[in-house]
Amino acid sequence: MTAEEIFRLLQEQFGEEKIPGANLEARDPWIEVAPEAIVEVATFLRDDPRLLFEHLNNLCGVDYFPPDPKKAAKFEHEPHIEVVYHLSSFSLKHRITIKVKLPRWKDGQEGELPEVPSVAGVWAIADWHEREAYDLVGIRFVGHPNLMRILCPEDWEGHPLRKDYEFPEEYHGIRVR
Amino acid sequence: MSMQIDDPRVVEFDVRTDEMLVNMGPQHPSTHGVLRLLLRTDGEIIQEVTPHIGYLHRCAEKIGENLAPPQWIPYTDRMDYLAGMNMNLGMALAAEKLIGMEVPEKAMVIRLIVAELNRIASHLVAMGAYGLDLGSFSPFLWGFREREIILDLFEEVCGARLTYSYVTVGGVTHDLPEKVVIPPGLAAMTGRPKSETLSWLEATSLFLDWLQPRIEEYHTLLTRNHVFIKRTANIGVLSREMAISHGCTGPVLRGSGVDWDLRRDGEPIYTRMYDDYDWKVIFAPFEEAPPEVVVGDSWCRYFVRMLEVVQSIRLVRQGIERYPKAEGEYRLPYKMNSKLPKDECYLETECPKGQMGFYFVGDGAPQPLRARAKSSSFCNLSITSAISRGTLLADIPAIVGSLDIVLGEIDR
């Protein structure tokens, strides 16, 4: 199936509210999914005989935020966080990218991590990928069985792949920079 | 004093042990790097395995956000340091996909030769280290002796033995050398004079001619070894469904019976490298497997790698034939300050350990807004807990070793 057909099928199935948009001209065409609908859409993507996206290639977070305040005026995106799901199908040999857009902070309150339902129940590997996205980008996956840091130590502060992350001076008395 | 026991289960109950937490690693030799496994055991039976990773985390993704793609190449061969060429290739192709660049045929042939040679080297280490995990020393020495010659050949190509940074955006950094001194290991093994000079391609094909008949010896030493079969067959069985759901790729996925290899099924920018080459995808089940073996066990994963070595030899041989006729340059120019398009792309390639993915989000600056490296070993390691439950403590090295993980890639 082409990305356009997948997009039409999803909109037919879930309506425009849950599938707000897509970019079919991108190098890897992507479809946007509303955060609250991600689990049912993911289950449909995996199980529908026309789609069969049984393989979650990659799941990661992207922080859209101007890294340099001087260049903020040129920055084309509204500051936000994206969770990107790259899917492929072994049996039907097609690929698609799914995106969920989130605010940088929950309810605009700095320090409160944005939330999205976990898809660890749909693809088992999402468990570890979500832990990594939580650790490095700072996204809270609601319903995740064990949302702990995976690469950084458990008592690490902050989420390093955030664009406004500040490196700590020291960690347990060890100079870090 | 003698004691009569009517019911043997009473004793069983009597000596029942409490659960115990055993810490394996992060400096354990058979965890293949700095991996810490927290084992919850009941006697010798494993109840749960919790892998703890991150000891080798070097913030590669954060660094990638501050570098132009060609500058990030040296960081990629420090991910899977046993297959630097394949990592370079994956990253270079992802960047080329984003830029919309297609490399000339000559660059593709060179890339194929080095990538497949590196796959052989990586699988030889996997085989050798796996033998070592199971208490057999010879395969390790043999595997490293053969690999040494590949490293010598790579040293002639790019000067480095492990961290090559040879495949880069636009092609490769140098053309293949015309005259090289025969690698000392190869001279010793083939009985040629040590000072003999020959072209790099001749040296490579001489090496392949010598390597191919040796593979049968590895099969005698390990594959069909009774002890080895006892330790690996029907141990750590990974079902097809579980492999797919846990995102396993590479030999782990193919060992579970899925016919999938990105060199054939991947995106055109990658598969065009392999167009018109004669080779086949290896996957379980195997006709020659011993009767104890079931699809998806440790033996199958090991055997997939061994057969892939043969396929890689075939591919390199065909590459060597094509190189003199290949058209175009070995590299297209790419400036470090070229701006990346405002687009994004994700590309996976078939590395020896599995499918390594690179994801770039361009933002009109020379540096990407986001550089992501999705590791195959990361996904392959995540099944450890599921396939180790109920096995014996001594089987843990056999299971983890069969996954062939490399921690540099997991932690990035």
PDB file of C-alpha atoms in Angstrom, chain A residues 37-167:
ATOM      1  CA  ALA A  37      -5.728   7.571  19.740  1.00  0.00           C
ATOM      2  CA  ILE A  38      -2.244   6.141  19.294  1.00  0.00           C
ATOM      3  CA  VAL A  39      -2.917   2.761  20.908  1.00  0.00           C
ATOM      4  CA  GLU A  40      -6.028   1.931  18.869  1.00  0.00           C
ATOM      5  CA  VAL A  41      -4.418   3.198  15.667  1.00  0.00           C
ATOM      6  CA  ALA A  42      -1.254   1.194  16.396  1.00  0.00           C
ATOM      7  CA  THR A  43      -3.280  -1.961  17.056  1.00  0.00           C
ATOM      8  CA  PHE A  44      -5.188  -1.424  13.796  1.00  0.00           C
ATOM      9  CA  LEU A  45      -1.935  -0.843  11.897  1.00  0.00           C
ATOM     10  CA  ARG A  46      -0.523  -4.075  13.254  1.00  0.00           C
ATOM     11  CA  ASP A  47      -3.583  -6.307  12.859  1.00  0.00           C
ATOM     12  CA  ASP A  48      -5.489  -5.139   9.795  1.00  0.00           C
ATOM     13  CA  PRO A  49      -4.845  -7.635   6.970  1.00  0.00           C
ATOM     14  CA  ARG A  50      -4.287  -4.777   4.508  1.00  0.00           C
ATOM     15  CA  LEU A  51      -1.584  -3.210   6.681  1.00  0.00           C
ATOM     16  CA  LEU A  52       0.095  -5.829   8.915  1.00  0.00           C
ATOM     17  CA  PHE A  53       2.770  -3.517  10.301  1.00  0.00           C
ATOM     18  CA  GLU A  54       4.129  -6.147  12.644  1.00  0.00           C
ATOM     19  CA  HIS A  55       7.600  -4.648  12.949  1.00  0.00           C
ATOM     20  CA  LEU A  56       8.327  -1.461  14.865  1.00  0.00           C
ATOM     21  CA  ASN A  57      11.654  -0.430  13.383  1.00  0.00           C
ATOM     22  CA  ASN A  58      12.242   2.592  15.527  1.00  0.00           C
ATOM     23  CA  LEU A  59      10.569   4.777  18.081  1.00  0.00           C
ATOM     24  CA  CYS A  60      12.133   8.054  19.099  1.00  0.00           C
ATOM     25  CA  GLY A  61      11.366  11.524  20.313  1.00  0.00           C
ATOM     26  CA  VAL A  62      12.362  14.734  18.559  1.00  0.00           C
ATOM     27  CA  ASP A  63      12.494  18.086  20.312  1.00  0.00           C
ATOM     28  CA  TYR A  64      11.499  20.918  17.976  1.00  0.00           C
ATOM     29  CA  PHE A  65      12.899  23.915  19.760  1.00  0.00           C
ATOM     30  CA  PRO A  66      15.362  26.524  18.487  1.00  0.00           C
ATOM     31  CA  PRO A  67      18.661  25.498  20.046  1.00  0.00           C
ATOM     32  CA  ASP A  68      20.115  28.962  19.651  1.00  0.00           C
ATOM     33  CA  PRO A  69      17.932  31.811  20.998  1.00  0.00           C
ATOM     34  CA  LYS A  70      19.445  34.215  18.443  1.00  0.00           C
ATOM     35  CA  LYS A  71      18.143  32.035  15.627  1.00  0.00           C
ATOM     36  CA  ALA A  72      14.720  31.560  17.212  1.00  0.00           C
ATOM     37  CA  ALA A  73      13.118  34.019  14.785  1.00  0.00           C
ATOM     38  CA  LYS A  74      14.217  31.886  11.830  1.00  0.00           C
ATOM     39  CA  PHE A  75      12.978  28.651  13.371  1.00  0.00           C
ATOM     40  CA  GLU A  76      10.058  27.477  11.299  1.00  0.00           C
ATOM     41  CA  HIS A  77       8.403  25.103  13.702  1.00  0.00           C
ATOM     42  CA  GLU A  78       6.200  25.901  16.623  1.00  0.00           C
ATOM     43  CA  PRO A  79       8.155  24.534  19.630  1.00  0.00           C
ATOM     44  CA  HIS A  80       6.844  21.036  20.302  1.00  0.00           C
ATOM     45  CA  ILE A  81       7.869  17.406  20.839  1.00  0.00           C
ATOM     46  CA  GLU A  82       7.264  14.653  18.346  1.00  0.00           C
ATOM     47  CA  VAL A  83       7.191  10.938  18.945  1.00  0.00           C
ATOM     48  CA  VAL A  84       8.088   9.186  15.702  1.00  0.00           C
ATOM     49  CA  TYR A  85       7.188   5.560  14.993  1.00  0.00           C
ATOM     50  CA  HIS A  86       8.819   3.891  11.982  1.00  0.00           C
ATOM     51  CA  LEU A  87       6.899   0.807  10.961  1.00  0.00           C
ATOM     52  CA  SER A  88       7.367  -1.858   8.356  1.00  0.00           C
ATOM     53  CA  SER A  89       5.690  -5.075   7.346  1.00  0.00           C
ATOM     54  CA  PHE A  90       7.541  -8.308   6.646  1.00  0.00           C
ATOM     55  CA  SER A  91       4.649  -9.892   4.815  1.00  0.00           C
ATOM     56  CA  LEU A  92       3.465  -6.939   2.699  1.00  0.00           C
ATOM     57  CA  LYS A  93       6.865  -5.205   2.415  1.00  0.00           C
ATOM     58  CA  HIS A  94       5.683  -1.651   2.892  1.00  0.00           C
ATOM     59  CA  ARG A  95       6.728   1.073   5.292  1.00  0.00           C
ATOM     60  CA  ILE A  96       5.119   4.042   6.991  1.00  0.00           C
ATOM     61  CA  THR A  97       6.036   6.678   9.544  1.00  0.00           C
ATOM     62  CA  ILE A  98       3.597   7.691  12.267  1.00  0.00           C
ATOM     63  CA  LYS A  99       3.974  10.857  14.286  1.00  0.00           C
ATOM     64  CA  VAL A 100       2.415  12.080  17.482  1.00  0.00           C
ATOM     65  CA  LYS A 101       2.796  15.748  18.305  1.00  0.00           C
ATOM     66  CA  LEU A 102       2.959  16.797  21.937  1.00  0.00           C
ATOM     67  CA  PRO A 103       3.537  20.067  23.760  1.00  0.00           C
ATOM     68  CA  ARG A 104       7.048  20.492  25.172  1.00  0.00           C
ATOM     69  CA  TRP A 105       5.650  20.545  28.706  1.00  0.00           C
ATOM     70  CA  LYS A 106       2.353  19.177  29.949  1.00  0.00           C
ATOM     71  CA  ASP A 107      -0.203  22.015  30.277  1.00  0.00           C
ATOM     72  CA  GLY A 108       2.631  24.468  29.561  1.00  0.00           C
ATOM     73  CA  GLN A 109       4.080  23.964  33.037  1.00  0.00           C
ATOM     74  CA  GLU A 110       7.849  23.724  32.803  1.00  0.00           C
ATOM     75  CA  GLY A 111       9.155  20.489  34.329  1.00  0.00           C
ATOM     76  CA  GLU A 112       5.918  18.556  33.799  1.00  0.00           C
ATOM     77  CA  LEU A 113       6.662  15.932  31.129  1.00  0.00           C
ATOM     78  CA  PRO A 114       4.243  15.624  28.196  1.00  0.00           C
ATOM     79  CA  GLU A 115       2.210  12.429  28.142  1.00  0.00           C
ATOM     80  CA  VAL A 116       1.321   9.916  25.450  1.00  0.00           C
ATOM     81  CA  PRO A 117      -0.149   6.413  25.858  1.00  0.00           C
ATOM     82  CA  SER A 118       2.400   3.613  25.650  1.00  0.00           C
ATOM     83  CA  VAL A 119       2.359   1.183  22.718  1.00  0.00           C
ATOM     84  CA  ALA A 120       4.392  -1.428  24.615  1.00  0.00           C
ATOM     85  CA  GLY A 121       1.313  -3.654  24.546  1.00  0.00           C
ATOM     86  CA  VAL A 122       1.206  -3.545  20.755  1.00  0.00           C
ATOM     87  CA  TRP A 123       4.880  -4.091  19.932  1.00  0.00           C
ATOM     88  CA  ALA A 124       6.976  -5.561  22.753  1.00  0.00           C
ATOM     89  CA  ILE A 125      10.099  -3.701  21.657  1.00  0.00           C
ATOM     90  CA  ALA A 126       8.372  -0.378  22.325  1.00  0.00           C
ATOM     91  CA  ASP A 127       9.028  -1.111  26.004  1.00  0.00           C
ATOM     92  CA  TRP A 128      12.745  -0.374  25.694  1.00  0.00           C
ATOM     93  CA  HIS A 129      12.431   2.285  23.013  1.00  0.00           C
ATOM     94  CA  GLU A 130       9.954   4.192  25.178  1.00  0.00           C
ATOM     95  CA  ARG A 131      12.231   3.932  28.169  1.00  0.00           C
ATOM     96  CA  GLU A 132      14.972   5.446  26.053  1.00  0.00           C
ATOM     97  CA  ALA A 133      12.718   8.227  24.773  1.00  0.00           C
ATOM     98  CA  TYR A 134      11.665   8.943  28.357  1.00  0.00           C
ATOM     99  CA  ASP A 135      15.274   8.959  29.503  1.00  0.00           C
ATOM    100  CA  LEU A 136      16.756  11.102  26.769  1.00  0.00           C
ATOM    101  CA  VAL A 137      13.922  13.251  25.435  1.00  0.00           C
ATOM    102  CA  GLY A 138      11.612  13.437  28.434  1.00  0.00           C
ATOM    103  CA  ILE A 139       8.281  12.005  27.329  1.00  0.00           C
ATOM    104  CA  ARG A 140       6.045  10.211  29.797  1.00  0.00           C
ATOM    105  CA  PHE A 141       4.497   7.076  28.303  1.00  0.00           C
ATOM    106  CA  VAL A 142       1.288   6.455  30.201  1.00  0.00           C
ATOM    107  CA  GLY A 143       0.582   2.785  30.865  1.00  0.00           C
ATOM    108  CA  HIS A 144       4.190   1.706  30.344  1.00  0.00           C
ATOM    109  CA  PRO A 145       4.990  -1.381  32.473  1.00  0.00           C
ATOM    110  CA  ASN A 146       8.315  -0.092  33.789  1.00  0.00           C
ATOM    111  CA  LEU A 147       9.092   3.491  32.841  1.00  0.00           C
ATOM    112  CA  MET A 148      12.631   3.842  34.171  1.00  0.00           C
ATOM    113  CA  ARG A 149      15.735   5.425  32.741  1.00  0.00           C
ATOM    114  CA  ILE A 150      17.679   3.016  30.565  1.00  0.00           C
ATOM    115  CA  LEU A 151      20.913   4.675  29.417  1.00  0.00           C
ATOM    116  CA  CYS A 152      21.468   7.352  32.047  1.00  0.00           C
ATOM    117  CA  PRO A 153      21.753   6.513  35.757  1.00  0.00           C
ATOM    118  CA  GLU A 154      18.465   6.403  37.633  1.00  0.00           C
ATOM    119  CA  ASP A 155      19.248   9.572  39.610  1.00  0.00           C
ATOM    120  CA  TRP A 156      20.284  11.637  36.591  1.00  0.00           C
ATOM    121  CA  GLU A 157      18.564  14.984  36.314  1.00  0.00           C
ATOM    122  CA  GLY A 158      17.054  16.319  33.139  1.00  0.00           C
ATOM    123  CA  HIS A 159      16.654  14.819  29.690  1.00  0.00           C
ATOM    124  CA  PRO A 160      19.805  15.257  27.584  1.00  0.00           C
ATOM    125  CA  LEU A 161      18.256  15.325  24.121  1.00  0.00           C
ATOM    126  CA  ARG A 162      16.069  18.306  24.994  1.00  0.00           C
ATOM    127  CA  LYS A 163      17.406  21.303  23.125  1.00  0.00           C
ATOM    128  CA  ASP A 164      17.410  23.466  26.261  1.00  0.00           C
ATOM    129  CA  TYR A 165      19.135  20.829  28.385  1.00  0.00           C
ATOM    130  CA  GLU A 166      21.941  22.160  30.532  1.00  0.00           C
ATOM    131  CA  PHE A 167      24.804  19.858  31.369  1.00  0.00           C
TER     132      PHE A 167
END
